mmCIF file of C-alpha atoms in Angstrom:
data_model
loop_
_atom_site.group_PDB
_atom_site.id
_atom_site.type_symbol
_atom_site.label_atom_id
_atom_site.label_comp_id
_atom_site.label_asym_id
_atom_site.label_seq_id
_atom_site.Cartn_x
_atom_site.Cartn_y
_atom_site.Cartn_z
ATOM 1 C CA MET A 1 1.320 177.083 -170.535
ATOM 2 C CA LEU A 2 2.904 174.133 -168.693
ATOM 3 C CA LYS A 3 5.707 173.890 -171.247
ATOM 4 C CA GLU A 4 6.434 177.606 -170.836
ATOM 5 C CA GLN A 5 6.534 177.235 -167.042
ATOM 6 C CA ALA A 6 8.926 174.294 -167.367
ATOM 7 C CA VAL A 7 11.214 176.320 -169.658
ATOM 8 C CA ASN A 8 11.126 179.307 -167.270
ATOM 9 C CA SER A 9 11.871 176.994 -164.332
ATOM 10 C CA ALA A 10 14.811 175.409 -166.154
ATOM 11 C CA VAL A 11 16.202 178.841 -167.101
ATOM 12 C CA GLY A 12 15.781 180.030 -163.500
ATOM 13 C CA ASN A 13 17.570 176.942 -162.211
ATOM 14 C CA GLU A 14 20.367 177.437 -164.730
ATOM 15 C CA GLN A 15 20.726 181.080 -163.619
ATOM 16 C CA TRP A 16 20.982 179.941 -160.025
ATOM 17 C CA LEU A 17 23.516 177.266 -160.955
ATOM 18 C CA LYS A 18 25.627 179.882 -162.763
ATOM 19 C CA ARG A 19 25.660 182.100 -159.635
ATOM 20 C CA TYR A 20 26.395 179.072 -157.472
ATOM 21 C CA TYR A 21 29.412 178.137 -159.612
ATOM 22 C CA PHE A 22 30.688 181.739 -159.530
ATOM 23 C CA ILE A 23 30.367 181.791 -155.720
ATOM 24 C CA ARG A 24 32.177 178.455 -155.401
ATOM 25 C CA ALA A 25 34.967 179.743 -157.660
ATOM 26 C CA LEU A 26 35.263 183.015 -155.739
ATOM 27 C CA PHE A 27 35.442 181.245 -152.371
ATOM 28 C CA SER A 28 38.159 178.912 -153.660
ATOM 29 C CA ILE A 29 40.157 181.782 -155.141
ATOM 30 C CA ILE A 30 40.029 183.673 -151.833
ATOM 31 C CA TRP A 31 40.886 180.492 -149.909
ATOM 32 C CA VAL A 32 43.863 179.770 -152.180
ATOM 33 C CA ALA A 33 45.151 183.344 -151.833
ATOM 34 C CA ALA A 34 44.843 183.115 -148.049
ATOM 35 C CA ALA A 35 46.548 179.698 -148.001
ATOM 36 C CA PHE A 36 49.506 180.902 -150.085
ATOM 37 C CA SER A 37 49.876 184.209 -148.242
ATOM 38 C CA LEU A 38 48.831 183.682 -144.625
ATOM 39 C CA GLY A 39 48.335 179.943 -144.265
ATOM 40 C CA GLN A 40 51.869 178.877 -145.020
ATOM 41 C CA HIS A 41 53.369 181.492 -142.672
ATOM 42 C CA SER A 42 51.084 180.991 -139.673
ATOM 43 C CA ALA A 43 50.272 177.534 -138.365
ATOM 44 C CA LYS A 44 47.130 178.808 -136.625
ATOM 45 C CA VAL A 45 45.775 180.541 -139.720
ATOM 46 C CA GLY A 46 46.688 177.485 -141.802
ATOM 47 C CA ALA A 47 44.815 175.235 -139.373
ATOM 48 C CA VAL A 48 41.720 177.431 -139.531
ATOM 49 C CA LEU A 49 41.847 177.452 -143.326
ATOM 50 C CA LEU A 50 42.213 173.675 -143.444
ATOM 51 C CA VAL A 51 39.129 173.207 -141.247
ATOM 52 C CA ILE A 52 37.103 175.814 -143.143
ATOM 53 C CA TYR A 53 37.659 174.199 -146.542
ATOM 54 C CA PRO A 54 35.601 170.989 -146.072
ATOM 55 C CA LEU A 55 33.128 172.867 -143.864
ATOM 56 C CA TRP A 56 32.473 175.282 -146.732
ATOM 57 C CA ASP A 57 31.921 172.326 -149.054
ATOM 58 C CA ALA A 58 29.347 170.871 -146.664
ATOM 59 C CA ILE A 59 27.507 174.208 -146.460
ATOM 60 C CA ALA A 60 27.636 174.681 -150.240
ATOM 61 C CA ASN A 61 26.176 171.196 -150.738
ATOM 62 C CA VAL A 62 23.343 171.977 -148.309
ATOM 63 C CA VAL A 63 22.450 175.071 -150.331
ATOM 64 C CA ASP A 64 22.778 173.216 -153.634
ATOM 65 C CA ALA A 65 20.558 170.375 -152.398
ATOM 66 C CA GLN A 66 17.913 172.793 -151.124
ATOM 67 C CA ARG A 67 17.857 174.611 -154.467
ATOM 68 C CA SER A 68 17.714 171.309 -156.343
ATOM 69 C CA GLY A 69 14.559 169.854 -154.817
ATOM 70 C CA GLY A 70 15.544 169.409 -151.184
ATOM 71 C CA ILE A 71 17.993 167.267 -149.284
ATOM 72 C CA ARG A 72 15.666 164.244 -149.101
ATOM 73 C CA HIS A 73 15.352 164.197 -152.898
ATOM 74 C CA ASN A 74 19.115 164.439 -153.432
ATOM 75 C CA PRO A 75 20.837 161.446 -151.843
ATOM 76 C CA ILE A 76 24.172 162.253 -153.517
ATOM 77 C CA HIS A 77 24.139 165.750 -152.014
ATOM 78 C CA MET A 78 23.153 164.306 -148.639
ATOM 79 C CA THR A 79 26.046 161.874 -148.780
ATOM 80 C CA ASN A 80 28.422 164.684 -149.758
ATOM 81 C CA ILE A 81 27.162 166.823 -146.854
ATOM 82 C CA ILE A 82 27.844 163.981 -144.421
ATOM 83 C CA VAL A 83 31.267 163.214 -145.948
ATOM 84 C CA SER A 84 32.330 166.882 -145.870
ATOM 85 C CA GLY A 85 31.005 167.335 -142.329
ATOM 86 C CA LEU A 86 32.898 164.282 -141.087
ATOM 87 C CA THR A 87 35.987 165.470 -142.970
ATOM 88 C CA THR A 88 35.803 168.817 -141.161
ATOM 89 C CA ILE A 89 35.920 166.979 -137.836
ATOM 90 C CA ALA A 90 38.642 164.597 -139.056
ATOM 91 C CA VAL A 91 40.830 167.486 -140.272
ATOM 92 C CA TYR A 92 40.431 169.216 -136.921
ATOM 93 C CA LEU A 93 41.507 166.050 -135.107
ATOM 94 C CA ALA A 94 44.327 165.263 -137.575
ATOM 95 C CA LEU A 95 45.840 168.727 -137.030
ATOM 96 C CA SER A 96 46.882 167.610 -133.537
ATOM 97 C CA HIS A 97 48.914 164.735 -135.059
ATOM 98 C CA SER A 98 50.681 165.964 -138.197
ATOM 99 C CA MET A 99 50.229 167.445 -141.649
ATOM 100 C CA ASN A 100 50.745 163.929 -142.991
ATOM 101 C CA TRP A 101 47.536 162.913 -141.254
ATOM 102 C CA VAL A 102 45.786 166.056 -142.508
ATOM 103 C CA ILE A 103 46.791 165.433 -146.123
ATOM 104 C CA GLY A 104 45.689 161.805 -145.742
ATOM 105 C CA VAL A 105 42.253 162.947 -144.551
ATOM 106 C CA PHE A 106 42.081 165.386 -147.465
ATOM 107 C CA GLY A 107 43.017 162.533 -149.793
ATOM 108 C CA ILE A 108 40.140 160.351 -148.654
ATOM 109 C CA TRP A 109 37.781 163.338 -148.821
ATOM 110 C CA ALA A 110 38.971 164.349 -152.308
ATOM 111 C CA ILE A 111 38.295 160.847 -153.605
ATOM 112 C CA LEU A 112 34.825 160.603 -152.054
ATOM 113 C CA SER A 113 33.690 164.156 -152.794
ATOM 114 C CA GLY A 114 35.098 163.944 -156.318
ATOM 115 C CA LEU A 115 33.116 160.800 -157.057
ATOM 116 C CA LEU A 116 29.994 162.367 -155.536
ATOM 117 C CA GLN A 117 30.480 165.549 -157.593
ATOM 118 C CA LEU A 118 30.849 163.360 -160.653
ATOM 119 C CA GLY A 119 27.505 161.742 -159.799
ATOM 120 C CA VAL A 120 25.766 165.115 -159.414
ATOM 121 C CA ALA A 121 27.212 166.358 -162.724
ATOM 122 C CA VAL A 122 26.106 163.255 -164.606
ATOM 123 C CA GLY A 123 22.623 163.704 -163.120
ATOM 124 C CA ARG A 124 22.510 167.316 -164.280
ATOM 125 C CA TRP A 125 23.854 166.534 -167.749
ATOM 126 C CA LYS A 126 20.419 166.429 -169.421
ATOM 127 C CA ASN A 127 19.160 169.707 -167.965
ATOM 128 C CA TYR A 128 22.136 172.055 -167.803
ATOM 129 C CA GLY A 129 25.176 172.963 -169.803
ATOM 130 C CA ALA A 130 28.737 173.104 -168.487
ATOM 131 C CA GLN A 131 28.522 169.751 -166.758
ATOM 132 C CA TRP A 132 31.491 168.386 -168.687
ATOM 133 C CA THR A 133 33.723 170.605 -166.540
ATOM 134 C CA MET A 134 32.087 169.365 -163.354
ATOM 135 C CA ILE A 135 32.595 165.781 -164.556
ATOM 136 C CA LEU A 136 36.273 166.527 -165.181
ATOM 137 C CA SER A 137 36.497 168.249 -161.805
ATOM 138 C CA GLY A 138 35.033 165.254 -159.998
ATOM 139 C CA ALA A 139 37.378 162.850 -161.768
ATOM 140 C CA GLN A 140 40.393 165.115 -161.142
ATOM 141 C CA SER A 141 39.446 165.407 -157.481
ATOM 142 C CA ALA A 142 39.358 161.631 -157.098
ATOM 143 C CA LEU A 143 42.784 161.344 -158.757
ATOM 144 C CA ALA A 144 44.205 164.139 -156.611
ATOM 145 C CA GLY A 145 42.934 162.298 -153.547
ATOM 146 C CA GLY A 146 45.096 159.340 -154.492
ATOM 147 C CA PHE A 147 48.114 161.639 -154.793
ATOM 148 C CA PHE A 148 47.333 163.135 -151.374
ATOM 149 C CA ILE A 149 47.300 159.678 -149.830
ATOM 150 C CA VAL A 150 50.719 158.977 -151.373
ATOM 151 C CA GLN A 151 52.031 162.353 -150.107
ATOM 152 C CA ALA A 152 50.691 161.573 -146.634
ATOM 153 C CA GLN A 153 53.114 158.668 -146.407
ATOM 154 C CA MET A 154 56.227 160.619 -147.392
ATOM 155 C CA ILE A 155 58.884 161.552 -144.883
ATOM 156 C CA VAL A 156 58.908 165.228 -145.861
ATOM 157 C CA PRO A 157 55.695 166.636 -144.380
ATOM 158 C CA PRO A 158 53.268 168.198 -146.839
ATOM 159 C CA SER A 159 51.891 171.689 -146.294
ATOM 160 C CA ILE A 160 48.780 173.703 -146.942
ATOM 161 C CA VAL A 161 50.286 174.597 -150.327
ATOM 162 C CA ASN A 162 49.633 171.020 -151.499
ATOM 163 C CA ILE A 163 45.934 171.488 -150.808
ATOM 164 C CA ALA A 164 45.918 175.059 -152.155
ATOM 165 C CA GLY A 165 47.021 173.798 -155.563
ATOM 166 C CA TYR A 166 44.157 171.308 -155.550
ATOM 167 C CA SER A 167 41.719 174.049 -154.556
ATOM 168 C CA ALA A 168 43.018 176.339 -157.318
ATOM 169 C CA VAL A 169 42.246 173.698 -159.934
ATOM 170 C CA GLY A 170 38.767 173.286 -158.424
ATOM 171 C CA ALA A 171 38.245 177.052 -158.608
ATOM 172 C CA ALA A 172 39.166 176.970 -162.290
ATOM 173 C CA TYR A 173 36.602 174.247 -162.983
ATOM 174 C CA PHE A 174 33.836 176.164 -161.179
ATOM 175 C CA LEU A 175 34.779 179.371 -162.991
ATOM 176 C CA ILE A 176 34.818 177.665 -166.397
ATOM 177 C CA SER A 177 31.389 176.155 -165.677
ATOM 178 C CA ALA A 178 29.960 179.519 -164.619
ATOM 179 C CA VAL A 179 31.364 181.282 -167.680
ATOM 180 C CA TRP A 180 30.123 178.471 -169.938
ATOM 181 C CA LEU A 181 26.606 178.849 -168.529
ATOM 182 C CA ALA A 182 26.796 182.642 -168.940
ATOM 183 C CA VAL A 183 27.885 182.333 -172.581
ATOM 184 C CA SER A 184 25.143 179.760 -173.227
ATOM 185 C CA ASP A 185 22.628 182.171 -171.718
ATOM 186 C CA ILE A 186 23.831 185.018 -173.975
ATOM 187 C CA ARG A 187 23.639 182.777 -177.053
ATOM 188 C CA ARG A 188 20.138 181.622 -176.122
ATOM 189 C CA LYS A 189 18.958 185.223 -175.729
ATOM 190 C CA LYS A 190 20.417 186.206 -179.113
ATOM 191 C CA ALA A 191 18.759 183.275 -180.898
#
């Protein structure tokens, strides 16, 4: 009885994680489309999109932590929530200086959030499939953060398109993870 409940709980958590990854991918796809279409043609829309991006990550981490045992039991999620929340404020403030400052803030955030995502994925490795993509995503995010910091110091100012490319890659990782979990679920049901 207890073993069956544990299996049902794990399957339920994996179903939730699959939906969560699909939602994260969908948000990023919409954000990227808005950044490429509206964000690069309107400074105000671009600014709003740049502030929304880390804010969304903070909110998504709150939901993920709550579904994964609560915020107090997930110190990596809690750290990511704080980092993304502070990044939202920092991006807002950096917008009044220059896009170089904004891309620098995104660079620091990409490094920190990537390493934190890597930590969450490693922690989930035993219980869920598709974590190899989240591990790659976390590592890629940290590397991209380094590139953002380099771009922040260039004379030619970066634009929202630099960040949109990063977000598009993130969307791909979330989508691959969601599809991987869906395929695993189909295989499990057929077995």
